[in-house]
Short mmCIF file of C-alpha atoms in Angstrom, two decimals:
data_model
loop_
_atom_site.label_atom_id
_atom_site.label_comp_id
_atom_site.label_asym_id
_atom_site.label_seq_id
_atom_site.Cartn_x
_atom_site.Cartn_y
_atom_site.Cartn_z
CA UNK A 1 -12.08 -22.72 2.80
CA UNK A 2 -10.04 -24.03 5.74
CA UNK A 3 -7.63 -21.86 7.68
CA UNK A 4 -4.68 -23.82 6.32
CA UNK A 5 -5.83 -23.17 2.77
CA UNK A 6 -6.57 -19.51 3.26
CA UNK A 7 -3.36 -18.49 4.96
CA UNK A 8 -0.04 -18.65 3.20
CA UNK A 9 2.42 -18.48 6.04
CA UNK A 10 6.03 -18.98 5.14
CA UNK A 11 9.48 -18.06 6.23
CA UNK A 12 10.95 -17.04 2.93
CA UNK A 13 13.86 -19.08 1.59
CA UNK A 14 14.67 -17.95 -1.90
CA UNK A 15 17.97 -18.77 -3.55
CA UNK A 16 19.94 -15.59 -3.99
CA UNK A 17 17.29 -13.44 -2.32
CA UNK A 18 16.11 -15.39 0.70
CA UNK A 19 15.86 -14.42 4.31
CA UNK A 20 16.44 -17.87 5.84
CA UNK A 21 19.57 -19.93 5.57
CA UNK A 22 21.71 -16.89 4.87
CA UNK A 23 24.87 -18.78 5.79
CA UNK A 24 24.34 -20.78 2.61
CA UNK A 25 23.87 -17.62 0.57
CA UNK A 26 25.94 -14.44 0.72
CA UNK A 27 27.21 -14.21 4.28
CA UNK A 28 23.93 -12.79 5.58
CA UNK A 29 24.15 -14.26 9.09
CA UNK A 30 25.96 -12.67 11.97
CA UNK A 31 27.25 -16.01 13.21
CA UNK A 32 26.02 -19.43 14.23
CA UNK A 33 24.84 -18.15 17.62
CA UNK A 34 22.87 -15.22 16.18
CA UNK A 35 19.46 -14.63 17.66
CA UNK A 36 16.47 -14.36 15.29
CA UNK A 37 14.00 -11.51 14.86
CA UNK A 38 11.26 -11.62 12.24
CA UNK A 39 9.63 -8.92 10.17
CA UNK A 40 6.18 -10.02 9.10
CA UNK A 41 4.51 -9.23 5.80
CA UNK A 42 0.72 -9.31 5.60
CA UNK A 43 -0.79 -8.61 2.18
CA UNK A 44 -2.82 -10.31 -0.58
CA UNK A 45 -0.34 -12.89 -1.90
CA UNK A 46 -3.02 -14.71 -3.90
CA UNK A 47 -6.12 -13.62 -5.78
CA UNK A 48 -6.91 -10.52 -7.82
CA UNK A 49 -4.64 -8.14 -5.86
CA UNK A 50 -1.62 -10.42 -5.63
CA UNK A 51 0.27 -8.33 -8.21
CA UNK A 52 0.47 -5.64 -5.54
CA UNK A 53 0.90 -7.99 -2.59
CA UNK A 54 3.83 -9.87 -4.07
CA UNK A 55 5.60 -6.57 -4.79
CA UNK A 56 5.20 -5.68 -1.13
CA UNK A 57 6.54 -9.06 0.00
CA UNK A 58 9.59 -9.07 -2.25
CA UNK A 59 10.51 -5.48 -1.42
CA UNK A 60 10.61 -6.37 2.28
CA UNK A 61 12.67 -9.47 1.47
CA UNK A 62 15.17 -7.28 -0.37
CA UNK A 63 15.54 -4.89 2.59
CA UNK A 64 15.99 -7.78 5.01
CA UNK A 65 18.55 -9.53 2.82
CA UNK A 66 20.58 -6.34 2.49
CA UNK A 67 20.46 -5.83 6.28
CA UNK A 68 21.67 -9.38 6.91
CA UNK A 69 24.38 -9.12 4.27
CA UNK A 70 25.72 -5.91 5.84
CA UNK A 71 25.40 -7.34 9.38
CA UNK A 72 23.33 -4.30 10.25
CA UNK A 73 22.33 -5.71 13.65
CA UNK A 74 25.28 -7.54 15.26
CA UNK A 75 24.29 -10.77 16.98
CA UNK A 76 20.96 -10.97 15.17
CA UNK A 77 19.64 -12.50 11.96
CA UNK A 78 16.45 -11.11 10.45
CA UNK A 79 13.86 -13.28 8.75
CA UNK A 80 10.66 -12.56 6.85
CA UNK A 81 7.38 -14.23 7.79
CA UNK A 82 4.81 -13.74 5.00
CA UNK A 83 1.07 -14.12 5.48
CA UNK A 84 -1.59 -14.03 2.76
CA UNK A 85 -4.56 -11.90 3.83
CA UNK A 86 -6.29 -12.38 0.45
CA UNK A 87 -7.40 -8.73 0.66
CA UNK A 88 -10.13 -9.86 3.09
CA UNK A 89 -10.71 -8.43 6.55
CA UNK A 90 -11.52 -11.70 8.31
CA UNK A 91 -8.58 -13.55 6.77
CA UNK A 92 -6.33 -10.63 7.62
CA UNK A 93 -7.40 -10.67 11.27
CA UNK A 94 -6.58 -14.37 11.51
CA UNK A 95 -3.24 -13.77 9.83
CA UNK A 96 -2.42 -10.96 12.25
CA UNK A 97 -3.23 -13.26 15.17
CA UNK A 98 -0.87 -15.87 13.72
CA UNK A 99 1.96 -13.34 13.43
CA UNK A 100 1.33 -11.85 16.87
CA UNK A 101 1.56 -15.29 18.47
CA UNK A 102 5.07 -15.78 17.08
CA UNK A 103 7.44 -14.44 19.75
CA UNK A 104 10.13 -13.76 17.14
CA UNK A 105 7.96 -11.28 15.20
CA UNK A 106 8.92 -7.75 16.21
CA UNK A 107 7.48 -5.69 13.31
CA UNK A 108 5.11 -6.09 10.39
CA UNK A 109 4.79 -4.46 6.96
CA UNK A 110 1.17 -4.36 5.74
CA UNK A 111 -1.68 -4.34 4.98
CA UNK A 112 -2.53 -3.32 1.42
CA UNK A 113 -6.25 -2.68 2.04
CA UNK A 114 -7.45 -0.11 4.57
CA UNK A 115 -10.48 -2.28 5.36
CA UNK A 116 -8.18 -5.16 6.28
CA UNK A 117 -5.97 -2.96 8.47
CA UNK A 118 -9.03 -1.91 10.44
CA UNK A 119 -9.14 -5.53 11.65
CA UNK A 120 -5.40 -6.13 12.04
CA UNK A 121 -4.51 -2.89 13.85
CA UNK A 122 -5.99 -3.89 17.24
CA UNK A 123 -4.34 -7.33 17.06
CA UNK A 124 -0.86 -5.91 16.53
CA UNK A 125 -1.46 -3.12 19.04
CA UNK A 126 -2.41 -5.62 21.74
CA UNK A 127 0.91 -7.40 21.16
CA UNK A 128 2.97 -4.15 20.96
CA UNK A 129 4.06 -5.03 17.43
CA UNK A 130 5.00 -2.21 15.08
CA UNK A 131 2.83 -2.18 11.94
CA UNK A 132 3.81 -0.03 8.97
CA UNK A 133 1.54 0.05 5.95
CA UNK A 134 3.01 0.93 2.57
CA UNK A 135 -0.42 1.36 0.99
CA UNK A 136 -3.23 2.21 3.44
CA UNK A 137 -4.57 5.66 2.55
CA UNK A 138 -7.72 5.74 4.71
CA UNK A 139 -7.25 8.74 7.07
CA UNK A 140 -9.15 7.24 10.03
CA UNK A 141 -6.48 4.56 10.50
CA UNK A 142 -4.15 7.15 12.02
CA UNK A 143 -6.50 9.97 12.98
CA UNK A 144 -9.60 8.14 14.19
CA UNK A 145 -13.23 8.78 13.29
CA UNK A 146 -13.08 12.42 14.41
CA UNK A 147 -9.78 13.10 12.67
CA UNK A 148 -7.97 14.18 15.83
CA UNK A 149 -7.16 11.08 17.88
CA UNK A 150 -4.62 8.40 16.98
CA UNK A 151 -6.30 5.03 17.59
CA UNK A 152 -3.18 2.84 17.75
CA UNK A 153 0.33 4.02 18.54
CA UNK A 154 1.76 0.89 16.93
CA UNK A 155 0.48 1.83 13.45
CA UNK A 156 2.45 3.91 10.94
CA UNK A 157 2.39 4.36 7.19
CA UNK A 158 4.91 5.38 4.54
CA UNK A 159 2.21 6.52 2.07
CA UNK A 160 0.10 9.64 2.43
CA UNK A 161 -3.67 9.67 2.92
CA UNK A 162 -6.77 10.12 0.79
CA UNK A 163 -7.26 13.62 2.17
CA UNK A 164 -4.21 14.58 0.12
CA UNK A 165 -4.97 12.22 -2.76
CA UNK A 166 -8.63 13.23 -3.07
CA UNK A 167 -7.74 16.91 -3.11
CA UNK A 168 -5.06 16.44 -5.73
CA UNK A 169 -7.36 14.27 -7.86
CA UNK A 170 -10.06 16.95 -7.86
CA UNK A 171 -7.65 19.65 -8.97
CA UNK A 172 -6.07 17.29 -11.50
CA UNK A 173 -9.45 16.62 -13.11
CA UNK A 174 -10.38 20.31 -13.16
CA UNK A 175 -7.01 21.02 -14.80
CA UNK A 176 -7.97 18.56 -17.53
CA UNK A 177 -10.97 20.80 -18.26
CA UNK A 178 -13.49 18.34 -16.82
CA UNK A 179 -16.08 20.26 -14.79
CA UNK A 180 -18.73 17.54 -14.34
CA UNK A 181 -18.22 14.08 -12.92
CA UNK A 182 -20.12 11.00 -11.79
CA UNK A 183 -18.72 9.07 -8.84
CA UNK A 184 -18.80 5.32 -8.27
CA UNK A 185 -17.28 3.41 -5.35
CA UNK A 186 -17.11 -0.21 -4.22
CA UNK A 187 -18.52 0.37 -0.70
CA UNK A 188 -15.20 -0.58 0.92
CA UNK A 189 -13.28 1.66 3.32
CA UNK A 190 -10.71 2.81 0.78
CA UNK A 191 -13.07 3.44 -2.13
CA UNK A 192 -15.75 5.15 -0.11
CA UNK A 193 -13.25 7.40 1.66
CA UNK A 194 -11.45 8.37 -1.53
CA UNK A 195 -14.71 9.37 -3.21
CA UNK A 196 -15.71 11.38 -0.15
CA UNK A 197 -12.52 13.45 -0.08
CA UNK A 198 -12.49 13.82 -3.87
CA UNK A 199 -16.12 15.00 -3.90
CA UNK A 200 -15.53 17.62 -1.21
CA UNK A 201 -12.49 19.03 -3.01
CA UNK A 202 -14.05 18.83 -6.47
CA UNK A 203 -17.11 20.80 -5.43
CA UNK A 204 -14.94 23.36 -3.63
CA UNK A 205 -12.95 23.79 -6.86
CA UNK A 206 -16.12 24.56 -8.84
CA UNK A 207 -16.87 21.11 -10.23
CA UNK A 208 -20.31 19.49 -10.26
CA UNK A 209 -21.07 15.90 -9.25
CA UNK A 210 -23.96 14.89 -11.52
CA UNK A 211 -24.41 11.32 -10.21
CA UNK A 212 -23.21 9.18 -7.31
CA UNK A 213 -23.46 5.40 -7.54
CA UNK A 214 -21.95 2.26 -6.00
CA UNK A 215 -21.06 -1.25 -7.12
CA UNK A 216 -20.65 -4.51 -5.26
CA UNK A 217 -17.00 -5.62 -5.48
CA UNK A 218 -17.97 -9.27 -5.95
CA UNK A 219 -20.00 -8.50 -9.10
CA UNK A 220 -18.67 -8.28 -12.64
CA UNK A 221 -21.61 -6.84 -14.61
CA UNK A 222 -21.65 -3.08 -14.23
CA UNK A 223 -24.11 -2.27 -17.01
CA UNK A 224 -26.87 -1.29 -14.54
CA UNK A 225 -24.57 1.35 -13.02
CA UNK A 226 -23.48 2.53 -16.48
CA UNK A 227 -27.16 2.88 -17.46
CA UNK A 228 -27.85 5.00 -14.38
CA UNK A 229 -24.84 7.25 -14.90
CA UNK A 230 -24.97 7.76 -18.68
CA UNK A 231 -28.06 10.05 -18.83
CA UNK A 232 -26.34 12.61 -16.58
CA UNK A 233 -23.63 13.02 -19.28
CA UNK A 234 -20.63 13.45 -16.97
CA UNK A 235 -17.30 14.63 -18.31
CA UNK A 236 -15.63 11.74 -16.44
CA UNK A 237 -16.38 8.97 -13.97
CA UNK A 238 -14.40 9.03 -10.73
CA UNK A 239 -14.05 5.52 -9.31
CA UNK A 240 -13.15 4.69 -5.72
CA UNK A 241 -11.85 1.15 -5.62
CA UNK A 242 -9.22 -1.15 -7.09
CA UNK A 243 -8.22 -2.32 -10.54
CA UNK A 244 -9.96 -5.76 -10.57
CA UNK A 245 -13.28 -3.89 -10.72
CA UNK A 246 -12.05 -0.57 -12.14
CA UNK A 247 -10.69 -2.08 -15.34
CA UNK A 248 -13.90 -3.90 -16.30
CA UNK A 249 -15.96 -0.86 -15.29
CA UNK A 250 -13.97 1.30 -17.69
CA UNK A 251 -14.39 -1.23 -20.49
CA UNK A 252 -18.13 -1.59 -19.90
CA UNK A 253 -18.58 2.19 -19.72
CA UNK A 254 -17.14 2.60 -23.23
CA UNK A 255 -19.09 -0.36 -24.56
CA UNK A 256 -22.27 1.16 -23.12
CA UNK A 257 -21.73 4.46 -24.90
CA UNK A 258 -20.28 6.36 -21.96
CA UNK A 259 -17.15 7.44 -23.81
CA UNK A 260 -15.51 9.53 -21.09
CA UNK A 261 -12.39 8.92 -19.01
CA UNK A 262 -12.55 6.79 -15.90
CA UNK A 263 -10.38 8.22 -13.17
CA UNK A 264 -9.33 6.55 -9.94
CA UNK A 265 -6.74 6.62 -7.18
CA UNK A 266 -3.74 4.45 -6.39
CA UNK A 267 -6.02 1.40 -6.23
CA UNK A 268 -6.26 1.33 -10.03
CA UNK A 269 -2.71 2.46 -10.75
CA UNK A 270 -1.33 -0.83 -12.02
CA UNK A 271 -0.70 -2.33 -15.48
CA UNK A 272 -3.45 -4.84 -14.72
CA UNK A 273 -6.02 -2.04 -14.90
CA UNK A 274 -5.05 -1.40 -18.52
CA UNK A 275 -5.03 -5.13 -19.30
CA UNK A 276 -8.56 -5.48 -17.92
CA UNK A 277 -9.89 -2.26 -19.43
CA UNK A 278 -8.54 -2.97 -22.91
CA UNK A 279 -7.73 -0.57 -25.72
CA UNK A 280 -10.53 1.84 -24.82
CA UNK A 281 -8.68 2.69 -21.60
CA UNK A 282 -6.64 5.28 -23.51
CA UNK A 283 -7.24 8.61 -21.80
CA UNK A 284 -8.21 7.09 -18.45
CA UNK A 285 -6.64 8.83 -15.45
CA UNK A 286 -5.24 7.90 -12.06
CA UNK A 287 -3.48 9.38 -9.10
CA UNK A 288 -0.98 7.56 -6.92
CA UNK A 289 0.93 8.37 -3.77
CA UNK A 290 4.49 9.60 -4.24
CA UNK A 291 6.40 10.35 -7.38
CA UNK A 292 7.38 7.64 -9.89
CA UNK A 293 9.97 5.33 -8.33
CA UNK A 294 12.43 5.89 -11.17
CA UNK A 295 12.28 9.68 -10.71
CA UNK A 296 15.04 9.68 -8.06
CA UNK A 297 18.51 8.15 -7.81
CA UNK A 298 17.44 6.23 -4.70
CA UNK A 299 14.46 4.88 -6.59
CA UNK A 300 16.58 3.84 -9.55
CA UNK A 301 18.98 1.99 -7.25
CA UNK A 302 16.09 0.20 -5.55
CA UNK A 303 14.68 -0.90 -8.89
CA UNK A 304 18.10 -2.09 -10.05
CA UNK A 305 18.67 -4.06 -6.84
CA UNK A 306 15.19 -5.53 -7.09
CA UNK A 307 15.79 -6.60 -10.68
CA UNK A 308 19.16 -8.08 -9.77
CA UNK A 309 17.49 -10.22 -7.09
CA UNK A 310 15.40 -11.82 -9.86
CA UNK A 311 12.06 -11.88 -8.08
CA UNK A 312 9.30 -13.44 -10.15
CA UNK A 313 6.89 -10.52 -9.72
CA UNK A 314 7.59 -6.78 -10.19
CA UNK A 315 7.83 -4.36 -7.26
CA UNK A 316 4.57 -2.77 -8.49
CA UNK A 317 3.02 0.40 -7.09
CA UNK A 318 4.02 -0.04 -3.44
CA UNK A 319 7.47 -1.61 -3.71
CA UNK A 320 9.36 1.52 -2.74
CA UNK A 321 7.00 2.22 0.15
CA UNK A 322 7.38 -1.37 1.39
CA UNK A 323 11.17 -1.21 1.15
CA UNK A 324 11.15 2.03 3.13
CA UNK A 325 8.74 0.55 5.69
CA UNK A 326 11.00 -2.46 6.20
CA UNK A 327 14.04 -0.22 6.55
CA UNK A 328 12.22 1.95 9.08
CA UNK A 329 11.72 -1.18 11.20
CA UNK A 330 15.32 -2.29 10.61
CA UNK A 331 16.66 1.12 11.66
CA UNK A 332 14.58 0.91 14.83
CA UNK A 333 15.82 -2.63 15.51
CA UNK A 334 19.42 -1.40 15.47
CA UNK A 335 18.54 0.32 18.75
CA UNK A 336 15.81 -1.88 20.23
CA UNK A 337 17.64 -5.20 19.73
CA UNK A 338 21.06 -3.98 20.85
CA UNK A 339 20.70 -5.20 24.44
CA UNK A 340 17.54 -7.30 24.08
CA UNK A 341 17.47 -10.88 25.33
CA UNK A 342 14.92 -11.86 22.67
CA UNK A 343 12.75 -10.34 19.97
CA UNK A 344 9.53 -10.24 21.97
CA UNK A 345 11.05 -8.18 24.75
CA UNK A 346 12.09 -5.55 22.17
CA UNK A 347 8.62 -4.97 20.74
CA UNK A 348 7.71 -1.83 22.71
CA UNK A 349 11.16 -0.33 22.25
CA UNK A 350 10.82 -0.94 18.51
CA UNK A 351 7.53 0.97 18.41
CA UNK A 352 9.20 3.85 20.25
CA UNK A 353 12.22 3.89 17.93
CA UNK A 354 10.15 3.73 14.72
CA UNK A 355 8.50 6.97 15.80
CA UNK A 356 11.95 8.59 15.86
CA UNK A 357 13.38 7.32 12.54
CA UNK A 358 14.63 9.81 9.99
CA UNK A 359 16.49 8.69 6.89
CA UNK A 360 16.56 9.22 3.15
CA UNK A 361 14.55 6.44 1.55
CA UNK A 362 13.31 5.45 -1.88
CA UNK A 363 10.15 7.53 -1.45
CA UNK A 364 11.87 10.55 0.08
CA UNK A 365 12.62 11.41 3.68
CA UNK A 366 11.23 8.65 5.90
CA UNK A 367 9.83 10.31 9.01
CA UNK A 368 6.52 10.02 10.87
CA UNK A 369 4.43 12.70 12.54
CA UNK A 370 2.61 12.42 15.87
CA UNK A 371 -0.18 10.43 14.21
CA UNK A 372 2.18 7.90 12.60
CA UNK A 373 1.64 9.43 9.16
CA UNK A 374 4.47 10.06 6.74
CA UNK A 375 5.64 13.65 6.51
CA UNK A 376 6.05 13.25 2.73
CA UNK A 377 2.84 14.15 0.87
CA UNK A 378 3.67 13.90 -2.84
CA UNK A 379 0.93 12.81 -5.27
CA UNK A 380 1.34 12.08 -8.99
CA UNK A 381 -1.25 12.16 -11.76
CA UNK A 382 -1.14 9.67 -14.64
CA UNK A 383 -2.90 9.10 -17.97
CA UNK A 384 -3.13 5.94 -20.08
CA UNK A 385 -1.25 6.53 -23.31
CA UNK A 386 -0.07 3.86 -25.73
CA UNK A 387 -1.16 1.06 -23.43
CA UNK A 388 0.87 2.36 -20.46
CA UNK A 389 0.52 4.75 -17.56
CA UNK A 390 2.25 7.99 -18.50
CA UNK A 391 3.21 10.58 -15.88
CA UNK A 392 1.41 13.90 -16.22
CA UNK A 393 2.46 15.79 -13.07
CA UNK A 394 3.72 15.37 -9.52
CA UNK A 395 3.03 17.76 -6.68
CA UNK A 396 3.89 18.13 -3.02
CA UNK A 397 0.52 18.76 -1.37
CA UNK A 398 1.85 19.39 2.15
#
């Protein structure tokens, strides 16, 4: 596939919810002589994970539109530059290079996949561009391989990590009375890390891992893995990966006689998992970062504003985190752009100011620690009931 075909790069211009041409919309510009600063979005906007990527994109668009409408940064108009990383590391790296070469880009929201961010982090860092992920849960992205050194001071995240999620998931499964489990992961950074932290916590809580297997994410027949796992008779299968593979794995487990719940992390927490898994997904379990968006007044307002903007796709699992990420950048830009001659010259100041932000967001208090991690560490457990994800419990695991 050519570069032009693999990258969807667009300055968004949506009637009623766009980020270009605001003077034709709802008074979003700050005047004809306003300077332009761009917030990039880099996420899978096509392919199997686009349901999540589009929610990220639109949530950033909403934050930018609201900032322009309120003239949040006098003398400046904000625009969104969206890049499709396809959920692939190499495509993501090329997309990051494209964004970094645009002198008007001063901050970026993304990526969705931890494995993709491993490739985009150094690109944005080299250009002093703030990167805030609404979805990356791999701990090494902020704490390095040894867990104690921050690799890139330009990288932040509004979601918590798999250290917290894996620990909560282990306790959640034990609380369901399930003391034996088989693990399966997709060999990618996110899935492998989630299984690692889950396994450590599950064993520490008294659970037994009776089998540990992997799948290839580009395969669709999981019967060999099911055949390997089934004889160990686990009480559940814990899957590290995303819903395009997790849903079919659940379905094939049940069809193969392994009639136990499949449990996963935020990567499977989407209605598409249930659609792919079918009716036998009832009883399957998931954890996801944060509490349900509609559990707070701020979350309800965000969802109402999002619906009013009439975006084609829902905000999905990471909409609130993306909206908060965009607003963290916007809050920083209120300071960094105040006396800036152009967007590029404000990049380092924006990084510095993002590290200082503190405001009440959709997902709770938006603040970052010395590693760039969110200070909010709420995880929620869900179960499939009646063809939908039903909330079981939320917990602050700080």
